[in-house]
Short mmCIF file of C-alpha atoms and ligand atoms in Angstrom, two decimals:
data_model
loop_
_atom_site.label_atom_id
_atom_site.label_comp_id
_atom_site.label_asym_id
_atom_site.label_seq_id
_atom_site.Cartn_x
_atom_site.Cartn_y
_atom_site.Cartn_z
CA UNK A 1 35.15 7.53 22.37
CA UNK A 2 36.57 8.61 19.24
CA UNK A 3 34.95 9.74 16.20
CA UNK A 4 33.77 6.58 14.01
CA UNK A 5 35.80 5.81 10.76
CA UNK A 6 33.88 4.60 7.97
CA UNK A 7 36.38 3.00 5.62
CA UNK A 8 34.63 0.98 2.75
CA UNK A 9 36.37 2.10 -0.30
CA UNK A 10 33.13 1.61 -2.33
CA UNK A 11 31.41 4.76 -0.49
CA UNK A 12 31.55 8.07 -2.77
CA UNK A 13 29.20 10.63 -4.79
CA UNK A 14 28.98 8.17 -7.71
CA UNK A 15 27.54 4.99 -5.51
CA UNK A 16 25.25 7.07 -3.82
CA UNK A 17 24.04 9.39 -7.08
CA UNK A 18 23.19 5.72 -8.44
CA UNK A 19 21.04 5.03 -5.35
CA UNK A 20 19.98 8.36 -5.41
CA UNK A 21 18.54 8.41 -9.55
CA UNK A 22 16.66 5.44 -9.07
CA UNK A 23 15.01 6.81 -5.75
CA UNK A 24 14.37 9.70 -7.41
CA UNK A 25 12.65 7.74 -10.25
CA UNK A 26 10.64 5.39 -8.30
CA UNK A 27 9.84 7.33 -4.82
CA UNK A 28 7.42 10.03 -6.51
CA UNK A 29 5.35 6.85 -8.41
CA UNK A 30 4.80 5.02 -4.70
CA UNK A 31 3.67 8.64 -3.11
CA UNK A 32 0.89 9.52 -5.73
CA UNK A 33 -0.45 5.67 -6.33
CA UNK A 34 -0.67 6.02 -1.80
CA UNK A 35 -1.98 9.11 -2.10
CA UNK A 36 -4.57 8.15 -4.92
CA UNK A 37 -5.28 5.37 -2.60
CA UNK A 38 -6.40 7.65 0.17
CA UNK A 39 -8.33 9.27 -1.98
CA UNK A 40 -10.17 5.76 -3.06
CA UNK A 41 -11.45 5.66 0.67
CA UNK A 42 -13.49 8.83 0.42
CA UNK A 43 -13.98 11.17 3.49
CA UNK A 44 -16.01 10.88 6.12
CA UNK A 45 -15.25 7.13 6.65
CA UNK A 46 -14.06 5.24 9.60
CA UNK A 47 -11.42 4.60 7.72
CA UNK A 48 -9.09 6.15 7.01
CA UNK A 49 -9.14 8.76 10.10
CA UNK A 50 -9.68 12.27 10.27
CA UNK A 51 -6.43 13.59 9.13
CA UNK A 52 -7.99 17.26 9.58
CA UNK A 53 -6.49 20.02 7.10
CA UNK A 54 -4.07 18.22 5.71
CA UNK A 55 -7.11 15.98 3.79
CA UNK A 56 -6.77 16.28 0.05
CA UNK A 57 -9.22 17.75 -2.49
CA UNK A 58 -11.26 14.78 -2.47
CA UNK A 59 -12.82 13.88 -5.66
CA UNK A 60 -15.11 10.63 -5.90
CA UNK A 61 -13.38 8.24 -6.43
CA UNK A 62 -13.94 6.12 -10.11
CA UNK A 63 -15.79 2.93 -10.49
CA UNK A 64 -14.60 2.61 -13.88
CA UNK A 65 -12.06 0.71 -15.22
CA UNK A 66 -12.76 -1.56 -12.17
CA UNK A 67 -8.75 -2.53 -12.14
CA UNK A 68 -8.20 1.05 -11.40
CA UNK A 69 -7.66 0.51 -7.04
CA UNK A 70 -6.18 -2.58 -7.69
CA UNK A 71 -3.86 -1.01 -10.05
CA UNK A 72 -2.64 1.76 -8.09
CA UNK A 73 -2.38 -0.26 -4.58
CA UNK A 74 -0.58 -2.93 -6.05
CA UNK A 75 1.61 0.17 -7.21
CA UNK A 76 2.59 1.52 -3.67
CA UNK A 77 3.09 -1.32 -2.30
CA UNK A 78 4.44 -3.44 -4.39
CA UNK A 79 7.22 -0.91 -5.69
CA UNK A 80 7.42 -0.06 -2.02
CA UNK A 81 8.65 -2.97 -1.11
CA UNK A 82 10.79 -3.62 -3.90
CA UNK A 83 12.52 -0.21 -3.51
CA UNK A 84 13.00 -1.39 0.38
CA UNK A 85 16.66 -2.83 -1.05
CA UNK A 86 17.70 0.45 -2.49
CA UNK A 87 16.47 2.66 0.45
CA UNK A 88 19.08 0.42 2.68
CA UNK A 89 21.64 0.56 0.29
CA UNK A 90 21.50 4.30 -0.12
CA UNK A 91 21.82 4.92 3.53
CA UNK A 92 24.62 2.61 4.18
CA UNK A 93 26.19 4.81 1.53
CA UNK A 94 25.66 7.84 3.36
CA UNK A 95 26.43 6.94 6.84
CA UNK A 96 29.57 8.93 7.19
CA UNK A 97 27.37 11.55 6.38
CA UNK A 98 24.54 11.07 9.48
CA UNK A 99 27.75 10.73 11.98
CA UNK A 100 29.65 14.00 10.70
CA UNK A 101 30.01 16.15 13.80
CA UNK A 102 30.25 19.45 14.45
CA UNK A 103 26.89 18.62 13.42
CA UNK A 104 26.72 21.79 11.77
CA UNK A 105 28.84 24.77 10.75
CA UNK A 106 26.25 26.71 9.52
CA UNK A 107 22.79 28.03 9.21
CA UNK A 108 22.23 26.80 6.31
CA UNK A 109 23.73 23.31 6.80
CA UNK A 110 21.82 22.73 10.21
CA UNK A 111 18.48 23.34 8.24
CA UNK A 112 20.04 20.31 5.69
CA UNK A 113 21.02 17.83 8.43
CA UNK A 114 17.20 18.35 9.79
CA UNK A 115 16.23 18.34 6.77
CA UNK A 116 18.31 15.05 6.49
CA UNK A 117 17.06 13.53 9.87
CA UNK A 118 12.86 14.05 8.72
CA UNK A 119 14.00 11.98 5.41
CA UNK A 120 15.17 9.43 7.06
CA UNK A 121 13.03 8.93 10.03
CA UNK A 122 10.41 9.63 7.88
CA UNK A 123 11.26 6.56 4.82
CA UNK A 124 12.19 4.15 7.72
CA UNK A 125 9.27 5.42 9.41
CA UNK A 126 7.19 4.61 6.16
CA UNK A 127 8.79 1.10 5.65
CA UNK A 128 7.99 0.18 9.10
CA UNK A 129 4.15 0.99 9.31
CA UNK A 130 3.67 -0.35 5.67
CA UNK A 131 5.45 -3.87 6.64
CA UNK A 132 3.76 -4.19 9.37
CA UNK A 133 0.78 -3.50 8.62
CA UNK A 134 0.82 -6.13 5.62
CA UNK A 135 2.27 -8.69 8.56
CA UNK A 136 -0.39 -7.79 11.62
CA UNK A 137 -3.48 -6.57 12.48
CA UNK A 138 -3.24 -3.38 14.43
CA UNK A 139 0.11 -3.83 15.81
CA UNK A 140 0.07 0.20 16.44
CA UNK A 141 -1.24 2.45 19.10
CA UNK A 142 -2.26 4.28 16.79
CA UNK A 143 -4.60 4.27 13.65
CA UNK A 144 -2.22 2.77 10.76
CA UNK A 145 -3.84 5.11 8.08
CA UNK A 146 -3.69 8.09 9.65
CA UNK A 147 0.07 7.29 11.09
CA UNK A 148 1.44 6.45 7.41
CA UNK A 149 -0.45 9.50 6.22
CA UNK A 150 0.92 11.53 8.23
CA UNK A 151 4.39 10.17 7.91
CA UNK A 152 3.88 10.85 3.91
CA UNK A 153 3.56 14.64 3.97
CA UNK A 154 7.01 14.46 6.51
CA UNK A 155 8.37 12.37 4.03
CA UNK A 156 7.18 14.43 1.08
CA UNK A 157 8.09 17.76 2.39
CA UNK A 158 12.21 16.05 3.43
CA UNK A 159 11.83 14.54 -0.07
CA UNK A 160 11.13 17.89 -1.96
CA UNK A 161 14.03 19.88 0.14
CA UNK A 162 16.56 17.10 -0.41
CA UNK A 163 16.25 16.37 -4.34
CA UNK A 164 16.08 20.76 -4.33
CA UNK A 165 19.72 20.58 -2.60
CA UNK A 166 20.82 17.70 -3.99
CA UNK A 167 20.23 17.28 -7.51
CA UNK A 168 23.22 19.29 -9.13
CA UNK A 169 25.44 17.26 -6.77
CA UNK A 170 23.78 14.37 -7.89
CA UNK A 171 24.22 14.54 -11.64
CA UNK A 172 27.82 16.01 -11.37
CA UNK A 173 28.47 12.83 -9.59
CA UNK A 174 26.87 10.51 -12.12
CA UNK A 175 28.45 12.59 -15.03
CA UNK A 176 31.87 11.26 -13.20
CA UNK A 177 32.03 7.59 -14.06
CA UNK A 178 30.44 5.97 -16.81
CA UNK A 179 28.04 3.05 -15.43
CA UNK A 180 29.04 1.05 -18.06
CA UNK A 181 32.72 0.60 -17.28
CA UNK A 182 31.99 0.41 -13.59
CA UNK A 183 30.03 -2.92 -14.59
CA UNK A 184 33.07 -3.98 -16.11
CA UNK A 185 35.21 -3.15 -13.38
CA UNK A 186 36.44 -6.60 -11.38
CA UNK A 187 37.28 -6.66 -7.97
CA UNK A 188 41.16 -6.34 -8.31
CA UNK A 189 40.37 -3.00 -10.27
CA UNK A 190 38.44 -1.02 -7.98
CA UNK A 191 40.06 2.06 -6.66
CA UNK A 192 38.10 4.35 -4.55
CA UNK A 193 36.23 7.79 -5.94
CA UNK A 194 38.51 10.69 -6.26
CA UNK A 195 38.28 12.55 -2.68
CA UNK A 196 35.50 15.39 -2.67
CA UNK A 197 34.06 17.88 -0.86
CA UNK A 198 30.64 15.97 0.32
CA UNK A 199 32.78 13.45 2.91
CA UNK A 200 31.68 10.45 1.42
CA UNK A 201 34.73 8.64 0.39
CA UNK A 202 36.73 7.30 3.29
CA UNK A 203 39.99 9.32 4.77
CA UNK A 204 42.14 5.91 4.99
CA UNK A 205 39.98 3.29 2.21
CA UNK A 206 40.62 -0.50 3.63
CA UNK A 207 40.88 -2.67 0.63
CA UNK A 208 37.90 -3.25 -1.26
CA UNK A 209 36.50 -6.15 -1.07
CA UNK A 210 33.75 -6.33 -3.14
CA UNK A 211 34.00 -4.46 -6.14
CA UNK A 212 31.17 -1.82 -7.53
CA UNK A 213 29.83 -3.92 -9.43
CA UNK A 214 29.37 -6.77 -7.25
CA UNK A 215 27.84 -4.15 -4.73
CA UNK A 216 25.26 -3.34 -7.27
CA UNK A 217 24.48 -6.49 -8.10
CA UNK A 218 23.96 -7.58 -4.48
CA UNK A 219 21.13 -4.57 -4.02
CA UNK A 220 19.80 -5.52 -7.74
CA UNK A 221 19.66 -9.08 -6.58
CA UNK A 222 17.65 -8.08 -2.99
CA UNK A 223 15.10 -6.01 -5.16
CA UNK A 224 14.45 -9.07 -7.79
CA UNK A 225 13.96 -11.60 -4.71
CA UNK A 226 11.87 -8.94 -2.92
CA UNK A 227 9.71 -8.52 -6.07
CA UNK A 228 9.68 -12.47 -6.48
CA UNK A 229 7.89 -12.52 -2.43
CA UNK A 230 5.81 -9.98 -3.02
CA UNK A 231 4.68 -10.71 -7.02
CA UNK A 232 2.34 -13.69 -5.43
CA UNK A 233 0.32 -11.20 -3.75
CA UNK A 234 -1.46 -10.33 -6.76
CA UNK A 235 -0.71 -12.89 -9.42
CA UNK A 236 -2.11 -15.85 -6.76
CA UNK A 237 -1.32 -19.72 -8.16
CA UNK A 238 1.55 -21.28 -6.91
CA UNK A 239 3.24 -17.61 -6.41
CA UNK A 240 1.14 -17.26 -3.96
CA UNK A 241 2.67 -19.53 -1.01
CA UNK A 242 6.13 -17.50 -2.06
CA UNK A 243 4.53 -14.33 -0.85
CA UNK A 244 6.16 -13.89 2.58
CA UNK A 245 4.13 -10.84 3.60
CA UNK A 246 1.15 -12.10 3.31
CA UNK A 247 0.16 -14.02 6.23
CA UNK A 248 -3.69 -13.30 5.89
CA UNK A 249 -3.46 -13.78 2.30
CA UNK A 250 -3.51 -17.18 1.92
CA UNK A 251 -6.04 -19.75 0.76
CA UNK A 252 -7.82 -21.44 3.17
CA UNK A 253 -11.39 -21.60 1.32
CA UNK A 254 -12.89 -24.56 -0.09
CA UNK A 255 -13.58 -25.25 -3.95
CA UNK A 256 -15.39 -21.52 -5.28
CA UNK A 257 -14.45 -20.07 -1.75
CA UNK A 258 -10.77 -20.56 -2.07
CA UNK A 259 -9.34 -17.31 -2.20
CA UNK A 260 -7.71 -14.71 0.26
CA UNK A 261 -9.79 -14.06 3.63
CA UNK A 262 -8.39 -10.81 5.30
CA UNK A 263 -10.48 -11.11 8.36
CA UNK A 264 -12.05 -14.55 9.18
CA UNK A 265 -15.48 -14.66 10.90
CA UNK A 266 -13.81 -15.98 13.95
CA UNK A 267 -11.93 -12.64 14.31
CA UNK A 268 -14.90 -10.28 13.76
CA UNK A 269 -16.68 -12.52 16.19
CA UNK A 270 -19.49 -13.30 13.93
CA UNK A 271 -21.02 -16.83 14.43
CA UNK A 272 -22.93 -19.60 11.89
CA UNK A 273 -26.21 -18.14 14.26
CA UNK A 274 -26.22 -14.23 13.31
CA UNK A 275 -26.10 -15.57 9.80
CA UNK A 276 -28.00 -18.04 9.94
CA UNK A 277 -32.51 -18.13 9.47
CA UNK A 278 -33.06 -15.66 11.27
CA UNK A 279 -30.87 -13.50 9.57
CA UNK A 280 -32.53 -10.37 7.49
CA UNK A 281 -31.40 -7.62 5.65
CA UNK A 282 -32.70 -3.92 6.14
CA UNK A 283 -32.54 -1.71 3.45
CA UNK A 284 -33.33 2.11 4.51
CA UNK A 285 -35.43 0.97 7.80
CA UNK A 286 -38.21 -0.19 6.51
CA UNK A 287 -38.04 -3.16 3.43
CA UNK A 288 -36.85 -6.73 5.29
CA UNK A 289 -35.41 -9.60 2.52
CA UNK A 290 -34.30 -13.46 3.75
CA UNK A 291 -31.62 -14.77 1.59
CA UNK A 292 -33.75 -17.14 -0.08
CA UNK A 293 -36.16 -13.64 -0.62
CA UNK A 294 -32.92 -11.82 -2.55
CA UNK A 295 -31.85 -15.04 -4.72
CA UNK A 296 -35.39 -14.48 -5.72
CA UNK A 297 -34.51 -11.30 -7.15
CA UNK A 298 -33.10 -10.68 -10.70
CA UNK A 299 -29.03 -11.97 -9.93
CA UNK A 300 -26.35 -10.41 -12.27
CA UNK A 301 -22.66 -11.46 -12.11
CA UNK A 302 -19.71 -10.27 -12.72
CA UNK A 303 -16.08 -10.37 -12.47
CA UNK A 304 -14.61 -8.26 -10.26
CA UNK A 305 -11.26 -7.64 -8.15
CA UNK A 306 -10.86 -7.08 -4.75
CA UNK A 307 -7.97 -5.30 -3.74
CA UNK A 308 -6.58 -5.53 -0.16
CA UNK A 309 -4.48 -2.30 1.03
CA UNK A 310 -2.28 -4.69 3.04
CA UNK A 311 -1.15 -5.55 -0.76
CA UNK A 312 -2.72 -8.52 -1.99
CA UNK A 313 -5.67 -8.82 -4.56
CA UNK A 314 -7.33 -11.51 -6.54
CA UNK A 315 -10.42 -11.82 -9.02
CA UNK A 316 -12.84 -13.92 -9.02
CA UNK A 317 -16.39 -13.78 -10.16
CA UNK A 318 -19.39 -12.33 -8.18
CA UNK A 319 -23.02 -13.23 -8.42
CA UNK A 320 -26.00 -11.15 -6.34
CA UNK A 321 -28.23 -8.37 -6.63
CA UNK A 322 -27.76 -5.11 -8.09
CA UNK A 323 -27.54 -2.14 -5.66
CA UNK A 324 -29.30 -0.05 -7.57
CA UNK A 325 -32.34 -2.65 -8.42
CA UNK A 326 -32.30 -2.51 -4.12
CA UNK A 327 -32.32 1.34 -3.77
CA UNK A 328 -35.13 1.18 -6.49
CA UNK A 329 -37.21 -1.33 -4.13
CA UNK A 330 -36.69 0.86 -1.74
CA UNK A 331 -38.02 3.83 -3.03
CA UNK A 332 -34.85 5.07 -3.87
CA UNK A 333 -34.49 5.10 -7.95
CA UNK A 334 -31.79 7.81 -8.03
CA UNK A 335 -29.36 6.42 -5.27
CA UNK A 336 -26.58 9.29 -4.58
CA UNK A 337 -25.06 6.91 -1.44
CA UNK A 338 -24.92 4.04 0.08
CA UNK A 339 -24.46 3.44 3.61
CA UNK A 340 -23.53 0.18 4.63
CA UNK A 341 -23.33 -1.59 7.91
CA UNK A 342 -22.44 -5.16 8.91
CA UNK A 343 -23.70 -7.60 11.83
CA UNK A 344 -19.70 -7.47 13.18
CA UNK A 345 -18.36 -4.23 15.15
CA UNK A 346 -15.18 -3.05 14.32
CA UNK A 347 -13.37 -0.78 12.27
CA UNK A 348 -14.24 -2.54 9.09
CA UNK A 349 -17.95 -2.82 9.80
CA UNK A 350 -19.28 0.33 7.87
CA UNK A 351 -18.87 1.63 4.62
CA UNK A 352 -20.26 4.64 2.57
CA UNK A 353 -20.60 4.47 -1.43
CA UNK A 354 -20.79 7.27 -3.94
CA UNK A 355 -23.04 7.86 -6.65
CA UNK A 356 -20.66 6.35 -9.39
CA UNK A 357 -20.22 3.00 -6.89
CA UNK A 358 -24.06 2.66 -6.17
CA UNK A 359 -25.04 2.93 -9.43
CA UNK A 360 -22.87 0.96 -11.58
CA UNK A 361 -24.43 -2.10 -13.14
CA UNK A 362 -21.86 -4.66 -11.30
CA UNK A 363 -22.31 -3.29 -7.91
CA UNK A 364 -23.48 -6.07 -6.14
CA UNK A 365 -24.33 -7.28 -2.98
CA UNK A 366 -22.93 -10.27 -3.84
CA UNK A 367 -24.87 -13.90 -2.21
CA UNK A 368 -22.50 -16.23 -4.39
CA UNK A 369 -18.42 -16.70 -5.73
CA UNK A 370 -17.54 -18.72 -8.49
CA UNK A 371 -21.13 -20.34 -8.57
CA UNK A 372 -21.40 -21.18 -4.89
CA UNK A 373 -22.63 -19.59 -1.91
CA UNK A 374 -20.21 -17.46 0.34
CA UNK A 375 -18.50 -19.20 2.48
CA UNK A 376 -18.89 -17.50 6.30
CA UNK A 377 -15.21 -16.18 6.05
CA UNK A 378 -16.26 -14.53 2.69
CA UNK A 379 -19.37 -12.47 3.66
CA UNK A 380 -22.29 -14.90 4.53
CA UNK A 381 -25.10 -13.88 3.94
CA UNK A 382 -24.37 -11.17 2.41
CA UNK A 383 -21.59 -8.95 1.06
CA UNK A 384 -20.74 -5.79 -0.99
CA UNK A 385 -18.59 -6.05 -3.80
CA UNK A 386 -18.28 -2.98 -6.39
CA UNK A 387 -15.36 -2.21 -9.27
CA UNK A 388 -12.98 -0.59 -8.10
CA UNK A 389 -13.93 -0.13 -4.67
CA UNK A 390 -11.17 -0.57 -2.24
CA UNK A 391 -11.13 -3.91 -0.29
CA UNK A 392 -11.46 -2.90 3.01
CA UNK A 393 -15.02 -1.32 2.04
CA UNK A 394 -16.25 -4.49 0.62
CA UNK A 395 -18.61 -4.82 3.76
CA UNK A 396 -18.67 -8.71 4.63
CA UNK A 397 -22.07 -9.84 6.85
CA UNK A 398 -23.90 -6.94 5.56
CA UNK A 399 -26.81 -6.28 8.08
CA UNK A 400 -28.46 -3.06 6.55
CA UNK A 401 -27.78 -0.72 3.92
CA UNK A 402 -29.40 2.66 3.56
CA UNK A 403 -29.70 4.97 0.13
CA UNK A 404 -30.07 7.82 -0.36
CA UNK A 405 -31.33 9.93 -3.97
CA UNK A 406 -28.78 12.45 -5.28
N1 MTE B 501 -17.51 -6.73 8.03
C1 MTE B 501 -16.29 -6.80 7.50
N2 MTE B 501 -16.13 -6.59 6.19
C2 MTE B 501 -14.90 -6.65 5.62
C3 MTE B 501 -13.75 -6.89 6.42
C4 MTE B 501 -13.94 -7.12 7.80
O1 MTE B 501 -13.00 -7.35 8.56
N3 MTE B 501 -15.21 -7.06 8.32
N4 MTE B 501 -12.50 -6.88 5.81
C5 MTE B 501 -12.42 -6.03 4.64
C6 MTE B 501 -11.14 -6.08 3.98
S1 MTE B 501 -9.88 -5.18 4.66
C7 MTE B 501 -10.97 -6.71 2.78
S2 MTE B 501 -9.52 -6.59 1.92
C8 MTE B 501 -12.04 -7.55 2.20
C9 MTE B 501 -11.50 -8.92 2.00
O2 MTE B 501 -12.53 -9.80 1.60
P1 MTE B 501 -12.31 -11.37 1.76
O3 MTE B 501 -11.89 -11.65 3.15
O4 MTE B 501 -13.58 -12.02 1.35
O5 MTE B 501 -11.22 -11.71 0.78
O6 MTE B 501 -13.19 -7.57 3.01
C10 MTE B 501 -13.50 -6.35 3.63
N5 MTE B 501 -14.77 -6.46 4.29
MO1 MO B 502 -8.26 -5.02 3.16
#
């Protein structure tokens, strides 16, 4: 087989330095809000895995402003997804490139084209968990946190070498056509880039057949109609049933319960009889409470978010008992953690808080939403919500939770 032609007339160092700028404007944004979001989860948690040395300096994670996690995963993966257009677009752009053969000529260009091959397994790599993991539950032999982790630092490391090598090429190549008259440019005017060194624009052009413009527009259009899906994830209303990726998102609660469940009961196989009379929560071993024993107790409320890492979030408003007014019954005034377990097993079933999440006034172990009693799929009994805390450590069918002081 011969070599494969790439012909598009469009392809050159200008289309792809126009991918390439708003990449390099967005990427870095969607790798610190993930990594901030790793940090949120705090070590020595189920989850996210042990990712051994390559674990960041961990500080605790704020509980103040309590937007903050909802902030920053909304961030990754909303910009993620948005950016999904432009990460296409750019490759197609480069193709020529991932085909060139001799594969290399030199030492130095070999170490490029691996370089080259990490970026782009690693981004599609990226994409793929991420989707995924919005789309399914545990689709992956493998933990998801710890995979997409792990595939950051690949990505991050290609990312860094790349935007070294490139980045003179890259604003050379934007210098070379003024972005303004390109969006002026019709169809019947568009001529191919000048021929280069880099191998991007075609040996023998067909005719175009969409012009620059219309190219750009295309990719502009997929990221507004990919931000359109994905914007219901977090405003909710009628958005919401326009959010594709969010299959777990939806609303299937009744009246103050109707809201996003991520896991039903069904899944985490707890039943109407764990939660029901006989149910009891244990707070450090010793102190018991009914239900009907903690409504007893001084409620507070509050209006909080909870923010999924599969990409959705919603607020709605929280009433329960304080964590800290439980540490203090018992026998724990100072709390410095929190250890939480539910009645379910699972990945999700455990939890540890820090001393900023324990002790701030609208920690709750929330009973009630929106003035009614949790629905099963929401927590029933019991359930932790805290600002700022992300979703997945919102314990649901808390069973015990053990302080401990400072
Ligand atoms: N026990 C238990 N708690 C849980 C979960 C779970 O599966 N089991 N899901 C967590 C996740 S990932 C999220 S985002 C929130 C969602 O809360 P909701 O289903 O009430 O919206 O609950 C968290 N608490
Ligand atoms: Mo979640």
């Amino acid at each position: 087989m011969g070599r494969v032609r790439f012909r598009s007339p469009l392809r050159g160092p200008w289309l792809t330095s126009v991918f390439g700028a708003v990449l390099l404007a967005c990427l870095p944004l969607v790798v610190i809000t993930g990594l901030l979001d790793y940090v949120a989860y705090g070590r020595g948690q189920s989850i996210p895995g042990d990712v051994g040395w390559l674990h960041l300096p961990i500080f605790d994670w704020p509980a103040r402003p309590s937007w903050l996690f909802r902030l920053t995963q909304g961030l990754h993966v909303g910009l993620g997804l948005v950016l999904v257009p432009v990460v296409l677009a750019k490759l197609w752009s480069v193709i020529p490139k991932l085909f060139a053969w001799p594969p290399a000529r030199s030492l130095a260009q070999a170490l490029e084209r691996i370089s080259l091959l990490l970026l782009v397994g690693s981004i599609l790599f990226e994409i793929a968990t991420g989707v995924l993991n919005i789309q399914y539950d545990y689709v992956f032999g493998f933990s998801f946190y710890t995979g997409h982790y792990l595939g950051a630092w690949v990505f991050i490391a290609a990312f860094v070498t790349h935007v070294s090598l490139k980045l003179p090429t890259m604003v050379r190549a934007l210098r070379s056509r003024s972005l303004r008259k390109e969006l002026a440019t019709p169809l019947e005017a568009t001529e191919p880039e000048p021929r280069d060194e880099n191998g991007l624009v075609a040996e023998d052009p067909a005719p175009p057949t969409l012009s620059r413009r219309g190219l750009l527009g295309v990719v502009g259009g997929g990221v507004l109609l990919v931000g359109v899906l994905t914007a219901g994830q977090t405003i909710g209303g009628p958005l919401r049933d326009l959010a594709f990726l969010l299959p777990r998102g939806r609303e299937p609660g009744e009246g103050g319960n109707r809201y996003p469940v991520n896991r039903t009961a069904a899944a985490a196989g707890v039943t109407g009889q764990a939660t029901g009379a006989p149910w009891r929560l244990k707070v450090n071993g010793a102190k018991e409470f009914t239900r009907d024993e903690l409504l007893a107790l001084p409620q507070h409320t509050a209006r909080l978010p909870i923010a999924c890492v599969e990409g959705w979030s919603t607020v709605q408003t929280w009433t329960g008992v304080r964590l800290r007014d439980l540490a203090a019954l018992a026998g724990v005034p100072d709390p410095g953690s929190a250890f939480v377990a539910s009645l379910e097993r699972g990945p999700f079933a455990r939890a540890t808080l820090n001393p900023g999440q324990v002790t701030h006034p609208d920690a709750l172990l929330a009973l009630r939403v929106n003035g009614e009693d949790l629905s099963l799929d929401h927590g029933f009994p019991a359930r932790v919500i805290v600002p700022a805390l992300p979703g997945v450590h919102c314990t649901k069918w808390v069973r015990s939770i053990d302080f401990r002081s400072v």
